[in-house]
Structure formats: C-alpha cells, structure tokens
XYZ file of C-alpha atoms in Angstrom:
650
model
C 0.521 12.556 -12.689
C 3.486 11.713 -15.046
C 6.743 9.575 -15.732
C 10.416 9.949 -14.515
C 13.213 8.360 -15.323
C 16.919 9.041 -15.690
C 20.343 7.825 -15.317
C 24.110 8.387 -13.171
C 26.922 7.427 -14.420
C 29.834 6.055 -12.274
C 32.338 7.562 -14.933
C 32.014 10.114 -17.813
C 33.108 7.847 -21.562
C 30.650 7.534 -22.340
C 28.022 10.284 -21.236
C 29.041 12.926 -23.429
C 28.529 10.594 -27.044
C 25.401 8.692 -26.274
C 23.828 10.014 -22.747
C 21.045 12.355 -24.555
C 19.408 9.622 -26.939
C 19.343 6.770 -24.284
C 17.506 9.185 -21.996
C 15.020 10.105 -24.654
C 14.721 6.083 -25.500
C 14.234 5.798 -21.647
C 11.541 8.772 -21.229
C 9.428 6.906 -25.179
C 9.241 3.568 -22.818
C 7.068 5.883 -20.717
C 5.539 7.885 -22.732
C 1.939 6.620 -21.820
C 2.758 8.279 -18.663
C 2.680 11.423 -19.404
C 1.317 12.158 -23.705
C 1.591 16.344 -22.854
C 4.714 16.987 -22.619
C 8.381 15.819 -22.154
C 11.335 17.347 -20.584
C 15.202 16.066 -20.182
C 18.635 17.759 -18.452
C 21.607 16.263 -18.294
C 24.602 17.634 -16.741
C 27.505 15.974 -18.935
C 30.690 16.714 -16.594
C 28.449 15.211 -13.360
C 27.516 12.513 -15.398
C 23.525 12.593 -14.310
C 20.493 12.836 -16.564
C 16.691 13.238 -15.982
C 13.984 12.671 -18.347
C 9.541 13.473 -16.992
C 7.201 12.916 -19.311
C 3.713 14.986 -18.410
C 0.482 14.420 -17.962
C -1.033 18.042 -16.903
C -3.216 18.334 -14.058
C -2.110 21.222 -11.674
C -0.463 24.565 -13.731
C -1.087 23.117 -16.868
C 1.528 26.206 -18.250
C 4.846 25.931 -19.679
C 5.631 27.211 -15.389
C 4.408 23.795 -14.374
C 7.029 21.640 -16.608
C 10.049 19.462 -15.761
C 12.502 18.912 -15.306
C 12.325 21.527 -13.118
C 15.458 23.453 -11.290
C 15.246 25.446 -7.853
C 15.270 29.278 -7.670
C 18.619 28.687 -5.841
C 20.016 26.725 -9.086
C 21.039 24.031 -6.171
C 18.866 21.189 -7.605
C 17.086 19.792 -9.925
C 13.819 17.528 -9.841
C 11.737 15.420 -11.624
C 8.622 14.183 -9.621
C 5.742 11.953 -10.463
C 2.452 12.490 -8.362
C 0.666 15.489 -6.653
C 1.253 17.886 -3.474
C -2.379 17.970 -2.635
C -1.703 20.532 0.549
C 0.612 22.952 -1.942
C -1.043 25.556 -1.452
C -1.085 25.479 2.486
C 2.672 25.093 1.937
C 3.212 28.152 -0.510
C 2.153 30.046 2.349
C 4.502 28.752 5.216
C 7.063 29.559 2.997
C 5.753 32.994 2.282
C 5.410 33.929 6.083
C 8.907 32.078 7.157
C 10.284 34.705 4.383
C 11.624 31.117 1.893
C 9.588 32.007 -0.748
C 11.355 32.472 -4.014
C 9.771 34.680 -6.722
C 7.195 32.303 -8.101
C 7.126 31.439 -11.925
C 3.966 29.578 -11.555
C 1.540 27.570 -9.361
C 2.651 24.298 -9.388
C 3.104 21.724 -6.695
C 6.353 21.101 -8.061
C 8.067 24.825 -7.217
C 6.677 24.134 -3.846
C 8.214 20.840 -3.549
C 11.690 23.097 -4.838
C 11.334 25.900 -2.912
C 10.510 23.673 0.666
C 13.926 21.431 -0.264
C 16.272 24.730 -0.331
C 14.353 25.932 2.757
C 13.892 23.030 4.842
C 15.322 19.943 3.311
C 14.333 16.829 1.324
C 13.178 14.937 4.481
C 11.514 17.812 6.268
C 9.850 18.582 3.526
C 8.417 15.699 2.360
C 6.952 15.040 6.607
C 5.266 18.521 5.970
C 3.150 16.888 2.909
C 0.070 15.501 2.381
C 0.236 13.643 -1.158
C 1.740 10.696 -3.743
C 4.973 10.809 -5.326
C 7.935 9.580 -6.991
C 10.979 11.983 -6.611
C 14.264 12.168 -7.867
C 16.543 15.297 -6.551
C 20.091 15.985 -8.233
C 21.939 17.845 -5.621
C 24.228 20.178 -7.563
C 26.453 21.361 -4.930
C 26.869 17.146 -2.781
C 27.022 15.815 -6.428
C 24.112 13.198 -4.940
C 20.857 11.598 -6.612
C 17.742 10.768 -3.846
C 14.992 8.689 -5.099
C 12.321 9.153 -2.646
C 8.480 7.711 -2.833
C 5.656 8.678 -0.952
C 4.042 7.295 2.636
C 1.157 4.633 1.250
C 2.798 3.668 -1.591
C 0.444 4.894 -4.237
C 3.668 5.857 -6.895
C 6.688 3.490 -8.172
C 9.980 4.346 -8.627
C 12.400 1.177 -9.601
C 16.327 1.677 -9.212
C 19.181 -0.019 -10.072
C 22.975 -0.577 -11.039
C 23.387 -1.952 -14.803
C 27.077 -2.269 -15.348
C 28.441 0.896 -14.425
C 25.190 3.134 -14.810
C 22.422 3.294 -12.178
C 19.369 3.782 -13.537
C 15.906 4.159 -12.162
C 12.403 4.923 -13.522
C 8.484 4.824 -12.709
C 8.422 1.445 -14.277
C 10.786 -1.242 -15.469
C 10.455 -0.843 -19.611
C 12.137 2.832 -18.677
C 15.317 0.683 -17.383
C 14.972 -1.720 -20.018
C 15.123 0.644 -22.693
C 19.127 1.395 -21.957
C 21.092 -0.262 -23.510
C 23.320 -1.378 -20.560
C 20.374 -2.957 -18.979
C 21.351 -6.699 -19.302
C 17.660 -7.745 -17.948
C 18.601 -11.355 -15.586
C 14.959 -13.079 -14.780
C 15.659 -13.133 -10.811
C 14.943 -16.659 -9.792
C 13.631 -15.934 -6.120
C 11.724 -13.056 -7.211
C 9.958 -15.479 -9.647
C 9.154 -18.014 -6.704
C 7.637 -15.241 -4.624
C 5.606 -14.554 -7.602
C 3.728 -17.624 -7.656
C 3.520 -17.905 -4.336
C 1.632 -13.892 -4.070
C 0.645 -13.340 -7.930
C 2.956 -10.256 -7.554
C 6.906 -9.802 -7.065
C 6.759 -8.460 -3.407
C 8.529 -5.858 -1.482
C 11.834 -4.464 -2.589
C 12.489 -7.316 -5.325
C 11.841 -6.871 -8.724
C 11.718 -9.516 -11.678
C 15.201 -8.212 -12.824
C 18.918 -9.190 -10.461
C 19.978 -5.833 -9.687
C 17.122 -3.933 -9.920
C 15.079 -3.145 -6.824
C 12.131 -0.627 -6.472
C 11.745 1.729 -3.429
C 9.528 0.937 -0.843
C 6.692 2.709 0.717
C 7.736 5.730 2.576
C 11.320 5.250 1.880
C 14.272 7.461 0.797
C 17.904 6.416 -1.025
C 20.757 8.440 -2.188
C 23.789 7.623 -3.838
C 26.696 9.582 -5.967
C 29.558 8.814 -7.927
C 31.758 9.165 -4.813
C 29.764 6.723 -2.821
C 28.068 4.267 -5.627
C 25.724 2.432 -3.167
C 22.526 3.521 -2.013
C 21.923 4.828 1.696
C 18.525 3.960 2.490
C 16.329 4.594 4.933
C 12.610 5.393 6.130
C 11.344 8.833 6.522
C 8.189 7.078 7.573
C 7.705 4.249 8.870
C 3.991 2.402 8.025
C 5.091 -0.882 10.333
C 5.631 1.719 13.882
C 2.703 3.731 13.183
C 0.327 0.580 12.974
C 1.906 -0.575 15.803
C 1.610 2.203 17.634
C 0.320 2.299 21.682
C -3.509 2.270 22.019
C -4.566 6.513 22.470
C -7.325 7.933 24.738
C -10.633 6.468 23.284
C -12.956 8.859 22.213
C -16.839 8.318 22.002
C -18.342 6.563 19.098
C -19.912 9.964 17.738
C -16.237 11.800 18.215
C -14.646 9.207 16.225
C -16.991 9.514 13.534
C -17.176 13.250 13.855
C -13.162 13.526 13.346
C -12.671 10.762 10.866
C -15.602 12.481 8.836
C -13.958 16.232 9.076
C -10.528 14.488 7.901
C -12.013 12.821 5.396
C -13.677 15.609 4.167
C -10.517 17.590 3.958
C -8.567 14.770 2.399
C -10.981 14.306 -0.874
C -11.586 18.023 -0.782
C -7.801 18.637 -1.456
C -7.758 15.790 -3.781
C -10.421 17.363 -6.193
C -7.672 20.093 -6.751
C -7.448 19.962 -10.650
C -7.385 22.113 -13.456
C -8.503 18.969 -16.074
C -11.899 17.217 -15.597
C -12.341 15.114 -12.424
C -15.086 11.981 -11.741
C -14.530 8.916 -9.823
C -14.653 5.208 -9.717
C -18.053 3.720 -7.867
C -17.840 0.134 -7.673
C -21.316 0.849 -5.039
C -18.988 -0.756 -2.456
C -18.266 0.846 0.959
C -14.931 2.311 0.263
C -15.851 3.990 -3.152
C -19.150 5.180 -2.142
C -17.804 6.832 1.221
C -15.699 8.737 -1.694
C -18.061 9.707 -3.980
C -20.279 10.643 -1.382
C -17.921 13.133 -0.019
C -17.089 14.465 -3.042
C -20.632 14.722 -3.964
C -21.275 16.682 -0.609
C -18.311 19.275 -1.676
C -19.343 19.736 -5.273
C -21.923 22.559 -6.405
C -22.099 20.163 -9.672
C -22.645 16.450 -9.859
C -19.790 14.328 -9.730
C -18.986 12.166 -12.928
C -18.700 8.266 -12.010
C -17.863 5.128 -13.294
C -18.955 1.251 -13.243
C -17.771 -1.777 -14.946
C -21.276 -4.054 -15.232
C -21.208 -7.763 -15.440
C -23.561 -9.677 -17.342
C -23.623 -12.628 -15.144
C -25.366 -11.811 -11.815
C -22.998 -13.000 -9.310
C -20.162 -11.095 -10.565
C -22.033 -7.631 -11.096
C -22.718 -4.710 -8.726
C -23.124 -2.228 -11.241
C -27.002 -2.287 -9.927
C -26.111 -0.945 -6.721
C -23.384 1.477 -8.095
C -26.434 2.760 -10.166
C -28.686 2.622 -7.258
C -26.284 4.618 -4.841
C -25.511 7.420 -7.489
C -29.324 7.682 -8.346
C -29.349 8.437 -4.754
C -26.012 11.139 -4.803
C -27.465 12.590 -7.894
C -24.435 11.810 -9.707
C -23.505 12.135 -13.159
C -22.893 7.858 -13.827
C -21.408 6.119 -16.361
C -21.664 1.947 -16.605
C -20.580 -0.303 -19.522
C -21.013 -3.709 -19.576
C -18.832 -6.256 -20.507
C -19.158 -9.981 -21.545
C -16.168 -12.855 -20.919
C -15.114 -11.737 -24.313
C -14.212 -8.041 -23.319
C -12.505 -9.111 -20.434
C -10.365 -12.196 -22.506
C -9.220 -9.298 -24.960
C -7.257 -7.208 -22.138
C -5.093 -10.521 -21.771
C -2.688 -9.883 -24.367
C -1.781 -6.402 -24.283
C -0.989 -7.284 -19.928
C 2.619 -8.325 -19.988
C 3.395 -5.017 -21.378
C 1.143 -2.715 -18.957
C 2.623 -4.356 -16.101
C 6.448 -4.500 -17.370
C 6.403 -7.435 -14.452
C 4.956 -10.604 -13.748
C 1.967 -9.619 -12.042
C -1.114 -11.894 -12.010
C -4.149 -10.316 -9.532
C -6.540 -11.212 -12.184
C -8.770 -8.154 -11.071
C -6.394 -6.197 -12.918
C -8.506 -6.644 -16.048
C -11.794 -5.473 -14.754
C -9.193 -2.075 -13.354
C -8.122 -1.751 -16.680
C -11.388 -1.350 -18.054
C -12.956 0.908 -16.111
C -9.774 3.345 -16.401
C -10.172 2.865 -20.114
C -13.873 3.914 -19.235
C -13.270 6.780 -16.879
C -10.046 8.578 -19.360
C -12.899 8.900 -22.802
C -14.592 11.365 -20.361
C -11.474 12.791 -17.595
C -8.417 12.818 -16.866
C -8.293 12.223 -12.519
C -10.503 9.581 -11.339
C -10.541 9.202 -7.250
C -11.252 5.768 -6.284
C -11.711 4.359 -2.781
C -8.132 2.087 -2.815
C -7.144 1.558 0.623
C -10.430 1.141 2.554
C -9.667 -2.981 3.081
C -6.337 -2.556 4.765
C -7.015 0.439 7.482
C -10.602 -0.145 8.177
C -10.621 -4.074 7.857
C -12.752 -4.881 5.490
C -10.921 -8.361 3.842
C -12.982 -11.652 5.410
C -9.602 -13.142 6.321
C -9.246 -10.970 9.006
C -12.716 -11.961 11.010
C -12.024 -15.469 9.419
C -8.414 -16.089 10.319
C -8.886 -14.174 13.679
C -11.521 -16.735 14.570
C -10.017 -19.888 13.097
C -6.757 -18.891 15.266
C -9.117 -18.741 18.160
C -10.783 -22.473 17.833
C -7.290 -23.202 17.383
C -6.033 -22.021 20.798
C -8.664 -23.949 22.362
C -7.295 -27.447 21.048
C -3.817 -29.403 22.574
C -1.398 -29.024 19.815
C -0.921 -32.857 19.654
C -4.489 -32.947 18.583
C -4.478 -30.310 16.342
C -1.556 -31.462 14.277
C -3.212 -35.300 14.722
C -6.439 -33.322 12.615
C -4.385 -31.697 10.147
C -2.389 -35.300 9.429
C -5.308 -37.044 8.820
C -7.184 -34.517 6.407
C -3.593 -34.141 4.624
C -3.431 -38.222 4.138
C -6.311 -38.429 2.550
C -6.916 -37.928 -0.909
C -8.755 -35.289 -2.270
C -10.478 -36.864 -4.825
C -11.605 -39.347 -1.957
C -12.655 -36.019 0.281
C -14.475 -35.096 -2.801
C -16.386 -37.638 -3.208
C -17.584 -37.787 1.109
C -18.329 -34.311 0.892
C -19.672 -33.125 -2.975
C -23.293 -34.481 -1.638
C -22.823 -32.472 2.136
C -21.356 -29.523 0.365
C -21.920 -29.223 -3.394
C -18.137 -27.076 -4.833
C -20.049 -24.178 -5.878
C -19.189 -23.230 -9.650
C -15.271 -22.345 -10.604
C -14.685 -22.772 -7.183
C -12.046 -25.180 -5.746
C -13.588 -28.525 -4.531
C -13.494 -30.080 -1.116
C -10.719 -31.898 -0.943
C -9.177 -29.209 -2.073
C -10.091 -26.645 0.273
C -10.668 -29.091 2.937
C -6.306 -29.871 2.286
C -6.024 -25.801 2.535
C -7.659 -25.964 5.783
C -5.727 -28.501 7.339
C -2.516 -26.429 6.453
C -3.686 -23.497 8.094
C -4.188 -25.750 11.037
C -0.733 -26.426 11.124
C -0.207 -22.516 11.860
C 1.441 -22.123 14.964
C 0.600 -18.339 15.152
C -1.408 -15.673 13.420
C 1.895 -14.412 11.139
C 2.414 -18.103 9.771
C -1.800 -18.147 9.359
C -1.529 -14.804 7.032
C 1.214 -15.914 5.166
C -0.437 -19.000 4.427
C -3.743 -16.636 3.358
C -1.894 -15.091 1.423
C -0.628 -17.696 -0.713
C -1.394 -18.678 -3.731
C 1.218 -21.375 -3.783
C 1.945 -23.028 -0.573
C 5.542 -24.232 -1.636
C 6.378 -21.898 -5.105
C 10.242 -23.583 -4.840
C 8.545 -26.815 -5.921
C 7.680 -24.752 -9.188
C 10.935 -23.217 -10.102
C 14.218 -24.791 -11.418
C 16.993 -23.775 -8.867
C 14.024 -21.399 -6.947
C 14.041 -20.812 -3.559
C 12.137 -18.070 -1.149
C 13.495 -14.806 -0.881
C 13.396 -13.057 2.901
C 10.186 -11.677 3.229
C 8.701 -9.002 5.447
C 5.812 -11.677 5.896
C 8.281 -13.715 7.463
C 11.671 -13.115 8.220
C 11.520 -9.327 8.921
C 8.320 -8.453 10.649
C 7.685 -5.406 12.024
C 7.059 -4.813 15.309
C 3.686 -5.637 16.523
C 3.324 -3.750 19.815
C -0.433 -4.765 21.304
C -2.311 -5.527 17.437
C -5.254 -8.204 18.353
C -4.630 -10.886 15.739
C -7.064 -9.115 13.585
C -4.697 -5.930 13.411
C -1.859 -7.605 12.544
C -3.265 -9.042 9.720
C -4.536 -5.696 8.827
C -0.964 -4.250 9.786
C 0.786 -7.314 7.280
C -1.506 -6.232 4.676
C -0.375 -2.526 4.462
C 2.944 -3.123 4.176
C 2.868 -5.637 1.659
C 0.165 -6.576 -0.445
C -1.747 -2.801 -0.633
C 1.293 -1.359 -2.228
C 2.289 -4.210 -4.152
C -0.679 -5.956 -5.597
C -3.489 -3.556 -5.247
C -1.923 0.147 -5.850
C 0.467 -1.551 -8.906
C -2.162 -2.875 -10.276
C -4.093 0.506 -9.744
C -1.220 2.382 -11.427
C -0.348 0.806 -14.020
C -4.040 0.083 -15.079
C -5.012 3.754 -14.919
C -1.616 4.858 -16.542
C -1.709 2.904 -19.295
C -4.458 5.064 -20.545
C -3.209 8.062 -19.315
C -5.552 9.048 -16.192
C -4.948 9.976 -12.647
C -5.834 7.773 -9.765
C -6.273 9.594 -6.275
C -6.770 7.041 -3.385
C -8.641 9.729 -0.168
C -8.040 7.137 1.872
C -4.215 6.714 1.899
C -3.591 10.232 3.048
C -1.434 9.354 5.739
C -3.307 11.246 8.593
C -5.662 8.691 7.691
C -3.671 6.235 8.578
C -2.480 8.042 11.271
C -5.558 8.772 13.429
C -7.858 4.633 12.678
C -4.621 2.749 13.572
C -4.400 3.779 17.449
C -8.440 3.623 17.644
C -9.915 0.187 19.548
C -10.699 -2.786 17.017
C -14.346 -2.308 18.108
C -14.245 0.480 16.227
C -13.120 -1.059 12.640
C -14.932 -4.274 13.667
C -18.616 -4.678 15.338
C -21.312 -6.628 16.118
C -19.628 -8.810 12.879
C -19.457 -5.829 10.657
C -16.298 -4.601 8.918
C -14.873 -1.463 8.864
C -17.480 0.201 11.500
C -15.910 3.065 11.827
C -16.442 4.088 8.011
C -20.192 2.681 7.535
C -20.966 5.475 10.043
C -19.547 8.462 8.093
C -20.812 6.565 5.059
C -24.602 6.288 6.241
C -24.717 9.852 6.743
C -24.694 10.538 3.150
C -26.202 7.581 1.694
C -28.861 5.525 3.147
C -28.038 2.410 4.817
C -30.214 -0.324 2.905
C -27.992 0.581 -0.137
C -25.172 -0.766 1.261
C -25.993 -3.855 3.321
C -24.589 -6.483 1.266
C -22.552 -9.320 1.172
C -19.027 -8.167 -0.235
C -18.239 -9.028 -3.629
C -14.992 -7.281 -5.182
C -13.456 -7.550 -9.083
C -13.554 -11.147 -9.134
C -12.791 -12.997 -12.751
C -13.384 -16.473 -12.865
C -9.872 -17.385 -13.997
C -10.977 -21.171 -13.797
C -13.477 -21.276 -15.818
C -11.941 -19.674 -18.628
C -9.067 -22.039 -18.095
C -11.168 -24.715 -19.003
C -12.563 -22.557 -21.947
C -11.973 -19.800 -23.495
C -7.990 -19.889 -22.606
C -7.668 -23.458 -22.879
C -5.710 -22.908 -26.213
C -4.392 -19.956 -25.259
C -2.714 -21.210 -21.764
C -2.039 -24.427 -23.187
C 0.643 -22.846 -26.441
C 2.249 -21.419 -22.934
C 3.156 -24.458 -20.626
C 3.705 -27.247 -22.961
C 6.486 -29.894 -21.763
C 8.811 -29.270 -24.411
C 8.332 -25.275 -24.032
C 8.806 -25.118 -20.235
C 12.138 -27.547 -20.595
C 13.427 -24.988 -23.012
C 13.121 -22.412 -21.137
C 14.439 -23.586 -18.144
C 12.176 -21.788 -15.102
C 9.660 -23.868 -14.356
C 9.558 -27.426 -13.858
C 7.728 -28.926 -16.684
C 6.111 -32.231 -14.689
C 4.353 -30.086 -11.885
C 3.299 -27.652 -14.131
C 1.571 -30.301 -16.225
C 0.294 -32.096 -13.602
C -1.563 -29.408 -12.418
C -3.311 -28.443 -15.481
C -4.542 -31.903 -16.065
C -5.924 -32.217 -12.688
C -7.609 -28.673 -13.719
C -8.393 -30.014 -16.789
C -10.506 -32.451 -15.423
C -12.041 -30.915 -12.446
C -10.298 -32.883 -10.113
C -9.134 -29.727 -8.487
C -9.215 -26.065 -9.195
C -5.680 -24.733 -9.928
C -6.930 -21.650 -11.521
C -5.166 -18.728 -9.423
C -2.255 -21.133 -9.367
C -2.428 -21.442 -13.241
C -2.734 -17.565 -13.692
C 0.479 -17.424 -11.763
C 2.466 -19.265 -13.854
C 0.595 -18.479 -17.300
C 1.143 -14.742 -16.606
C 4.592 -15.583 -16.195
C 4.771 -17.124 -19.333
C 2.957 -14.089 -20.915
C 5.482 -11.693 -19.921
C 8.546 -14.006 -20.666
C 7.373 -14.220 -24.398
C 6.591 -10.679 -24.484
C 9.914 -9.674 -23.598
C 11.803 -12.454 -25.662
C 13.946 -13.295 -22.156
C 15.568 -16.673 -21.863
C 16.938 -19.133 -18.770
C 20.633 -19.485 -20.286
C-alpha cells in the first residue's frame, strides 16, 4: 500500500528547471500514505515525472522500491496496492519463458514482467488484487492509468493549465503550482445529494477520478485521455443466470473461494490483523483467517458506551469463541467529536458519511499493533445486506398493486399536510425515537417514495440525503448520474438485485471504500477486503435471489459459510453498523461549531449555498420539528472543507 503521484507536461519549458521540486511537493502532500521510503523518476525530454511513497508490506528490501523500471527498460511504473496472486503469476511467466532475472520478490516486479510479456490490459485480467497504477511507456511515449475492478484504491487526474496531474489523493494535485482549484458546482450539488462526490467527478473543475475497472491513456501527441473499462461491474452483475447449484454446492464453492481469497490477502511481511465489528461480514473474514492461522489473529473493535450503538460486546464474544487476540477501545461522544477538525484534510474533498469518524478511530487503534488489517467491506453490496433492498422491493410490490391515480392522490394528500400537523397526529401513536426524524418528516419522505415509477427512481430517492440539492446550491444543477442518466444494463435482475447492482457501482466505491481508504491511509494502515475479490463478485451475481435472501434473512449464502465457523446464536441479531448521532450533536456539543460555519453573512460572502434555505433548515432542526441532521452534516462538511482550503466562490 502506497501513494502515487506524477505529471505529464504538454510542453517542456518548465520541466528541466522546476519539475523535481514540484514533484517532491506533490509527494510530500501524501507522505502519510507511504512513510517507509520515497522515490521519483523524471524524464525531462518526455516531460513526465512519477513519484512514489512506500508503505512496505511485501519484499521490504530495496528491490521493492518504486518507481521501478521493467527489465527491458521500456516501462516505468508507480503502483499503489497489492497483487495477491503475484507468486502464481511469477510461476506462469517462468513457465512461459518470459521471466527476467528477478531482482526481488515484489509484486511490482511481477506486474512489470507481465506487462512486458502480455501487455497491461491482459496482465490486469490475470490479477487478483487492489491497485491504482501509473505506467509510462518510453517507446510509445504514453502514460496509462488503471484502477482495480471494484474501486478499493483511488486515482485522481486532470489537466491544470499545460500540465496533466495525477495522484492517489487530491492533495497531491493541489500541491503543484499549476493547480487552480475552481469548485465545480454540479459536483457540490451531487455531494449534497449523496454525502460524497460521486462517480468520475471531483469537487474541482478539470479534475476527475478513474472509475473502478477503468483505464485511461494519454500522450503529448494525444492529450485527451482515451478511457475504457477492462472490467465492467454492471455487465458482470447483469449476466444471465447460470445453472443453479444445490445449497451445499453453493456453500462449499463460496467457502473455498473465500478461503483462497483470505489466504492470499494474509500475505504480508509485516504484522497483520483484522477489523471485527461482530457483524456477519467481518466475523466471516475473521473466522476464515483464524481457520487458516496457527496462532491467534489480532482483531480490533470500537465500543460505545451507549448500548444502542454498541456492537463491541458481540465482537468480543465472537473473538473469544474463535480464540483471537482481541483489542477493543471504548469511546465517548467527546472522543468522536474530537476527530471532526481533522476530517477535511483527511478526505481532501467534502465527504459526509458520519461513520468516517469511528472508522478512523478503529484504524488508528489497529495501527498501534499492525500494518495490515483485513475487513468485511463489500458484504452488503454483494450479498444483499442493506435493509433498503428488502424494504424497497417490498414497497414497490405494494405500489404496483395500487392504481396509479390512487397512488398519486395519496402521496399528494400527505405532502399537502404540514409536517407539524402530522407530528401532532402521529406522535401519540408512534413516538419518535431519540435522534430520528419526526413522524411528519418521515411521512413526507415515504410519500415521495410512493411517486416513484420504477425501482431505479425509488433507489435514487432512498440513497439521496437531499432530495432537491440544486435548490441549496447557487447556480447549482444535477450532473449526469449512473443512477439516473446512464444506468447500467439490468438484464433479468429482480428489484432487490437491481438495487444491489447500483450500490456496487456507485455507493460502494464512492462512499464505503473512499471512507476506508482515507481513514486507514491517514494512519499508514493498509486495509484489505477479501469479499471484494472479483472472483467473489463473478460467482455470486449469477446465483438466484434466494441464495442472497431467504426466509426474510439477508446474506443467506454468506451466513451459511459463517455458521461453519461461528455459532448462529452469536450472530443472529438486528443489524447495527457504525451509527453516529449527528442530529443530536448538532443540537448539543457541535452546535456552536456548526453555527459558526453557516452564519448568513458567511454563506452570502462565500457564494455557494443559499443562506435562507440553510438557515431555515437549521432553525427547524434546533426546534425539533424536523431532524435535518444528515442534510446539515453534508452542508457542514462542505463548509469545513472550504475553510480548510481557503477557497471562495469568486
């Protein structure tokens, strides 16, 4: 795990004089990603520079140092990630007579040998891993960027003036003097909607991010990047259903596949452990790790003093059953809130999934003991774990049974009633749980769902924090979206599976994996996710729906593997997750901090957000007529980011 950065100039005037200090500044900006060593390579004649920050995991010797040249000297590479099957690829190269005189045991050297023998795209097709790659071809004088299939590792890029910049994080690009940093307003609109900047957008105009499974090539001769997908998750998810295995066959096959993935990802020359929340996904990974290990696996959990948020006791019971070496840290609200000032710099652009806070704390805890930690990320999207899949599919079934005029009339009637009136009527019947949205607000939201014409429209509403974010952004508009404008092929997916597919392509890489990458790399910890081995995705998608949800239980197939290692009674309980009471905090310990970020004068001066609307929502939230905690958190994370990087709307 490392950080990469670099540039390609359209001309050469500045390269010889100042390119090295500029590249070093870009590298310094992401030095937290690779504290063990640094390296750079510059070709002034070609106008290209590559920088690498190393967190040494495999082959700790200088033979694993980057940038690395191929044995034939045609290619230079900087690479962030791990190729878990590099030993098998090394054997394949040797058997085919393509092996150079190996200099070491690193996966980087294997990548280069594969690229020399098979080409980059064919080599990536043979890999099992997570990665972001920048490859300079000295013969073709071209730069190619590539990202892993499911989006574990990030890669940002774009032209700024006459310089093409790229890096693992935006702060690397921002460190170059050519970077001008104009806020992209449609990206801000999308960020308010989702809590993150989605797809290939970034918060800056002229800067993009590579999508999962995507490659891009450019050169001085052809400066516009040519982009294509070498692996398309949407097409994989919509593949025709294959022959249906028996339950036992499916369980055996998945367990064997996961054992292989976990075994490969336990490859490390440094201390290794795992995150353990006590949920299905992380418990499965830890159970398989302990099955494969001849000594206790080191596991890590965060606990909360409030019982309704706390899974630490469940994690502890599972750790005791498996015999892991377990470390837990109980945190209070004040510990969580203390992380907030560090978030803008950590995430580089506005990011508002509040579970980023405990994720950072558990990563920090793990880094005190290990350098690599395996996680259960990906289980919800690949195995159908989110409640919204079941709820959404059930809701659509009810809607389809109602005539369209009746459905529209009912939704319009509810929307016409003031939220305060609905609160008064409903509160004696269904008291609002602490920190949740009041009944009137909830009924308005459900009425909006009822106006959905299909599963795609319903899903987009369900994953939208702001339903109409363009109303909040001055000169804002909604950018084209994979969730609305360029939807992936559906094939014969059920409504339940369609929502899974859309989350795998959007929410998972842009929210979940972004959150984990920044939280872990901020403390120089490598996180690995065995459930995101692409072979798992290619195995699970063609299976029928009843192997994902059965008898009302989500993740049915994954649960059966888990039950072979952990007793069912330690697992069966309601799903919790890393929930943070943002709404309550904004009425309490965070009130003064938030108030200072959204004063009317400040919002007007900055020129991005509509002061009247933001203040109306703030006042409603403080009075308790609405719970706008999540919506306001999105606004506040933008405002805090804006303050961190001293930008303006002018």
